[in-house]
Amino acid sequence: MKRLVKVLFMLALAALGQPAASAALQMHATAPDFTLRALTGPTLRLAEQRGHVVLVNFWASWCGPCRQEMPQLNRLHDKYRAAGLVLVGVNIDDDPRLAAEVATRYQLRFPVLLDTDKAVVKRYDLGAMPATVLIDRDGRVRQLHRGYREGLELTYDQQIRELIKE
């Protein structure tokens, strides 16, 4: 079943390669707004986070690199939350219980938002899992990272520090 979900997701991402969708996420442009229900806690609207540096991490339970990255995201959340970083994970699984299992297993301390209908991930046209978007205090996309490899959190750390200083 997990394999089928993964194949269907990859096909859906491939089908989204339309020019209009690609234009949705451009560097230094305003990040597409969204409102998503949180796994626990209140609904979150991206536009309401203006004034904060925002890291949005798109992930799925079936994605090995996503799970590998979770402890690093927890550390970044803990390190920079008081300095104004808002870190949110956007889970794209169809079943919220899968997101809840991962959130519990990794003791996630940042909000996990549910994009079960894939509307937000389609608007962002990311093409890879995980995908991380860094947004400045004015709501503009400043960095986009597709995929995860060990050590990438050091790049996130540097980019977050730079955006907080601005």
mmCIF file of C-alpha atoms in Angstrom:
data_model
loop_
_atom_site.group_PDB
_atom_site.id
_atom_site.type_symbol
_atom_site.label_atom_id
_atom_site.label_comp_id
_atom_site.label_asym_id
_atom_site.label_seq_id
_atom_site.Cartn_x
_atom_site.Cartn_y
_atom_site.Cartn_z
ATOM 1 C CA MET A 1 0.000 0.000 0.000
ATOM 2 C CA LYS A 2 2.810 2.441 0.894
ATOM 3 C CA ARG A 3 4.488 1.702 -2.418
ATOM 4 C CA LEU A 4 1.242 2.378 -4.309
ATOM 5 C CA VAL A 5 0.810 5.695 -2.488
ATOM 6 C CA LYS A 6 4.382 6.665 -3.341
ATOM 7 C CA VAL A 7 3.950 5.772 -7.022
ATOM 8 C CA LEU A 8 0.666 7.686 -7.227
ATOM 9 C CA PHE A 9 2.235 10.726 -5.583
ATOM 10 C CA MET A 10 5.203 10.730 -7.940
ATOM 11 C CA LEU A 11 2.844 10.457 -10.912
ATOM 12 C CA ALA A 12 0.801 13.347 -9.567
ATOM 13 C CA LEU A 13 3.920 15.487 -9.167
ATOM 14 C CA ALA A 14 5.009 14.633 -12.705
ATOM 15 C CA ALA A 15 1.589 15.610 -14.017
ATOM 16 C CA LEU A 16 1.918 19.004 -12.369
ATOM 17 C CA GLY A 17 4.749 20.113 -14.634
ATOM 18 C CA GLN A 18 2.549 22.737 -16.229
ATOM 19 C CA PRO A 19 4.036 26.193 -16.861
ATOM 20 C CA ALA A 20 1.403 27.891 -14.698
ATOM 21 C CA ALA A 21 2.224 25.675 -11.722
ATOM 22 C CA SER A 22 5.969 26.237 -12.122
ATOM 23 C CA ALA A 23 5.426 29.970 -11.851
ATOM 24 C CA ALA A 24 3.851 29.514 -8.403
ATOM 25 C CA LEU A 25 7.170 29.430 -6.568
ATOM 26 C CA GLN A 26 9.673 31.994 -7.745
ATOM 27 C CA MET A 27 12.579 33.324 -5.751
ATOM 28 C CA HIS A 28 11.909 36.708 -4.108
ATOM 29 C CA ALA A 29 8.211 36.500 -5.047
ATOM 30 C CA THR A 30 5.525 36.309 -2.390
ATOM 31 C CA ALA A 31 5.061 32.716 -1.244
ATOM 32 C CA PRO A 32 1.654 31.321 -2.227
ATOM 33 C CA ASP A 33 -0.662 31.695 0.735
ATOM 34 C CA PHE A 34 -2.373 28.704 2.287
ATOM 35 C CA THR A 35 -4.477 27.794 5.277
ATOM 36 C CA LEU A 36 -4.151 24.277 6.663
ATOM 37 C CA ARG A 37 -5.505 22.381 9.632
ATOM 38 C CA ALA A 38 -2.862 21.351 12.132
ATOM 39 C CA LEU A 39 -2.528 17.801 13.400
ATOM 40 C CA THR A 40 -2.849 19.272 16.888
ATOM 41 C CA GLY A 41 -3.504 22.893 17.674
ATOM 42 C CA PRO A 42 -5.025 25.678 15.613
ATOM 43 C CA THR A 43 -5.331 26.043 11.850
ATOM 44 C CA LEU A 44 -2.428 28.000 10.418
ATOM 45 C CA ARG A 45 -2.480 30.581 7.629
ATOM 46 C CA LEU A 46 0.859 31.393 6.030
ATOM 47 C CA ALA A 47 0.015 35.070 5.413
ATOM 48 C CA GLU A 48 -0.519 35.537 9.159
ATOM 49 C CA GLN A 49 3.149 34.661 9.750
ATOM 50 C CA ARG A 50 4.426 37.914 8.197
ATOM 51 C CA GLY A 51 7.054 39.474 10.389
ATOM 52 C CA HIS A 52 8.603 36.057 11.050
ATOM 53 C CA VAL A 53 11.131 34.020 9.131
ATOM 54 C CA VAL A 54 9.240 30.882 8.082
ATOM 55 C CA LEU A 55 10.603 27.469 7.188
ATOM 56 C CA VAL A 56 8.010 25.251 5.498
ATOM 57 C CA ASN A 57 9.007 21.622 5.151
ATOM 58 C CA PHE A 58 6.868 19.409 2.892
ATOM 59 C CA TRP A 59 7.063 15.721 3.809
ATOM 60 C CA ALA A 60 5.345 12.345 3.700
ATOM 61 C CA SER A 61 5.422 9.324 6.001
ATOM 62 C CA TRP A 62 6.657 7.021 3.216
ATOM 63 C CA CYS A 63 9.667 9.263 2.479
ATOM 64 C CA GLY A 64 12.878 7.964 4.076
ATOM 65 C CA PRO A 65 14.843 11.221 3.686
ATOM 66 C CA CYS A 66 11.884 13.075 5.226
ATOM 67 C CA ARG A 67 12.102 10.936 8.356
ATOM 68 C CA GLN A 68 15.894 11.311 8.418
ATOM 69 C CA GLU A 69 15.499 15.094 8.407
ATOM 70 C CA MET A 70 12.944 15.311 11.247
ATOM 71 C CA PRO A 71 15.421 15.390 14.188
ATOM 72 C CA GLN A 72 17.368 18.154 12.419
ATOM 73 C CA LEU A 73 14.197 20.211 11.981
ATOM 74 C CA ASN A 74 13.381 19.777 15.674
ATOM 75 C CA ARG A 75 16.836 21.162 16.543
ATOM 76 C CA LEU A 76 16.417 24.159 14.219
ATOM 77 C CA HIS A 77 12.957 24.842 15.653
ATOM 78 C CA ASP A 78 14.307 24.770 19.208
ATOM 79 C CA LYS A 79 17.353 26.886 18.345
ATOM 80 C CA TYR A 80 15.609 29.702 16.456
ATOM 81 C CA ARG A 81 12.013 29.813 17.714
ATOM 82 C CA ALA A 82 12.790 32.554 20.245
ATOM 83 C CA ALA A 83 14.535 34.568 17.507
ATOM 84 C CA GLY A 84 11.380 34.641 15.377
ATOM 85 C CA LEU A 85 11.529 31.465 13.276
ATOM 86 C CA VAL A 86 8.239 29.775 12.528
ATOM 87 C CA LEU A 87 8.896 26.216 11.410
ATOM 88 C CA VAL A 88 6.005 24.136 10.087
ATOM 89 C CA GLY A 89 5.838 20.726 8.514
ATOM 90 C CA VAL A 90 3.278 20.184 5.765
ATOM 91 C CA ASN A 91 2.375 16.515 5.568
ATOM 92 C CA ILE A 92 0.915 15.293 2.266
ATOM 93 C CA ASP A 93 -0.300 11.828 3.304
ATOM 94 C CA ASP A 94 -3.925 10.977 2.530
ATOM 95 C CA ASP A 95 -4.421 9.630 6.046
ATOM 96 C CA PRO A 96 -3.617 12.010 8.943
ATOM 97 C CA ARG A 97 -2.937 9.001 11.169
ATOM 98 C CA LEU A 98 0.280 8.390 9.206
ATOM 99 C CA ALA A 99 1.430 11.937 9.952
ATOM 100 C CA ALA A 100 0.495 11.470 13.615
ATOM 101 C CA GLU A 101 2.578 8.284 13.838
ATOM 102 C CA VAL A 102 5.672 10.024 12.459
ATOM 103 C CA ALA A 103 5.109 13.122 14.617
ATOM 104 C CA THR A 104 4.886 10.912 17.702
ATOM 105 C CA ARG A 105 7.850 8.719 16.755
ATOM 106 C CA TYR A 106 10.125 11.736 16.214
ATOM 107 C CA GLN A 107 8.559 13.835 19.007
ATOM 108 C CA LEU A 108 8.046 16.755 16.639
ATOM 109 C CA ARG A 109 7.875 20.034 18.515
ATOM 110 C CA PHE A 110 6.780 22.151 15.559
ATOM 111 C CA PRO A 111 3.290 22.264 14.026
ATOM 112 C CA VAL A 112 2.415 19.550 11.525
ATOM 113 C CA LEU A 113 -0.107 20.799 8.967
ATOM 114 C CA LEU A 114 -2.250 18.443 6.914
ATOM 115 C CA ASP A 115 -2.417 18.787 3.119
ATOM 116 C CA THR A 116 -4.416 15.593 2.537
ATOM 117 C CA ASP A 117 -5.930 16.825 -0.739
ATOM 118 C CA LYS A 118 -2.473 17.941 -1.997
ATOM 119 C CA ALA A 119 -3.758 21.439 -2.866
ATOM 120 C CA VAL A 120 -0.809 23.259 -1.288
ATOM 121 C CA VAL A 121 1.909 20.956 -2.604
ATOM 122 C CA LYS A 122 0.389 21.362 -6.093
ATOM 123 C CA ARG A 123 0.487 25.161 -5.798
ATOM 124 C CA TYR A 124 4.123 25.039 -4.742
ATOM 125 C CA ASP A 125 5.050 22.593 -7.549
ATOM 126 C CA LEU A 126 8.006 21.139 -5.661
ATOM 127 C CA GLY A 127 8.783 17.950 -7.572
ATOM 128 C CA ALA A 128 10.594 16.213 -4.689
ATOM 129 C CA MET A 129 10.128 15.026 -1.122
ATOM 130 C CA PRO A 130 11.124 16.409 1.224
ATOM 131 C CA ALA A 131 11.122 19.981 0.037
ATOM 132 C CA THR A 132 11.945 22.956 2.218
ATOM 133 C CA VAL A 133 11.028 26.565 1.516
ATOM 134 C CA LEU A 134 12.524 29.467 3.472
ATOM 135 C CA ILE A 135 10.396 32.600 3.526
ATOM 136 C CA ASP A 136 11.552 36.000 4.770
ATOM 137 C CA ARG A 137 9.715 38.366 7.136
ATOM 138 C CA ASP A 138 7.999 40.027 4.165
ATOM 139 C CA GLY A 139 6.550 36.723 2.963
ATOM 140 C CA ARG A 140 8.946 36.304 0.029
ATOM 141 C CA VAL A 141 10.513 32.994 -1.007
ATOM 142 C CA ARG A 142 14.233 33.211 -0.348
ATOM 143 C CA GLN A 143 15.421 29.608 -0.559
ATOM 144 C CA LEU A 144 14.109 26.326 -1.944
ATOM 145 C CA HIS A 145 15.680 22.968 -1.193
ATOM 146 C CA ARG A 146 14.471 19.815 -2.926
ATOM 147 C CA GLY A 147 15.362 16.549 -1.251
ATOM 148 C CA TYR A 148 17.527 15.986 1.788
ATOM 149 C CA ARG A 149 21.037 14.744 2.350
ATOM 150 C CA GLU A 150 22.994 14.598 5.581
ATOM 151 C CA GLY A 151 24.516 17.972 6.407
ATOM 152 C CA LEU A 152 21.883 20.070 4.601
ATOM 153 C CA GLU A 153 20.679 21.271 8.002
ATOM 154 C CA LEU A 154 23.943 23.270 8.257
ATOM 155 C CA THR A 155 22.894 25.176 5.146
ATOM 156 C CA TYR A 156 19.424 25.712 6.636
ATOM 157 C CA ASP A 157 21.055 27.004 9.822
ATOM 158 C CA GLN A 158 23.179 29.542 7.948
ATOM 159 C CA GLN A 159 20.278 30.711 5.773
ATOM 160 C CA ILE A 160 17.959 31.062 8.778
ATOM 161 C CA ARG A 161 20.584 33.132 10.638
ATOM 162 C CA GLU A 162 20.986 35.438 7.630
ATOM 163 C CA LEU A 163 17.224 35.960 7.304
ATOM 164 C CA ILE A 164 16.794 36.611 11.038
ATOM 165 C CA LYS A 165 19.513 39.298 10.868
ATOM 166 C CA GLU A 166 17.740 41.165 8.036
#
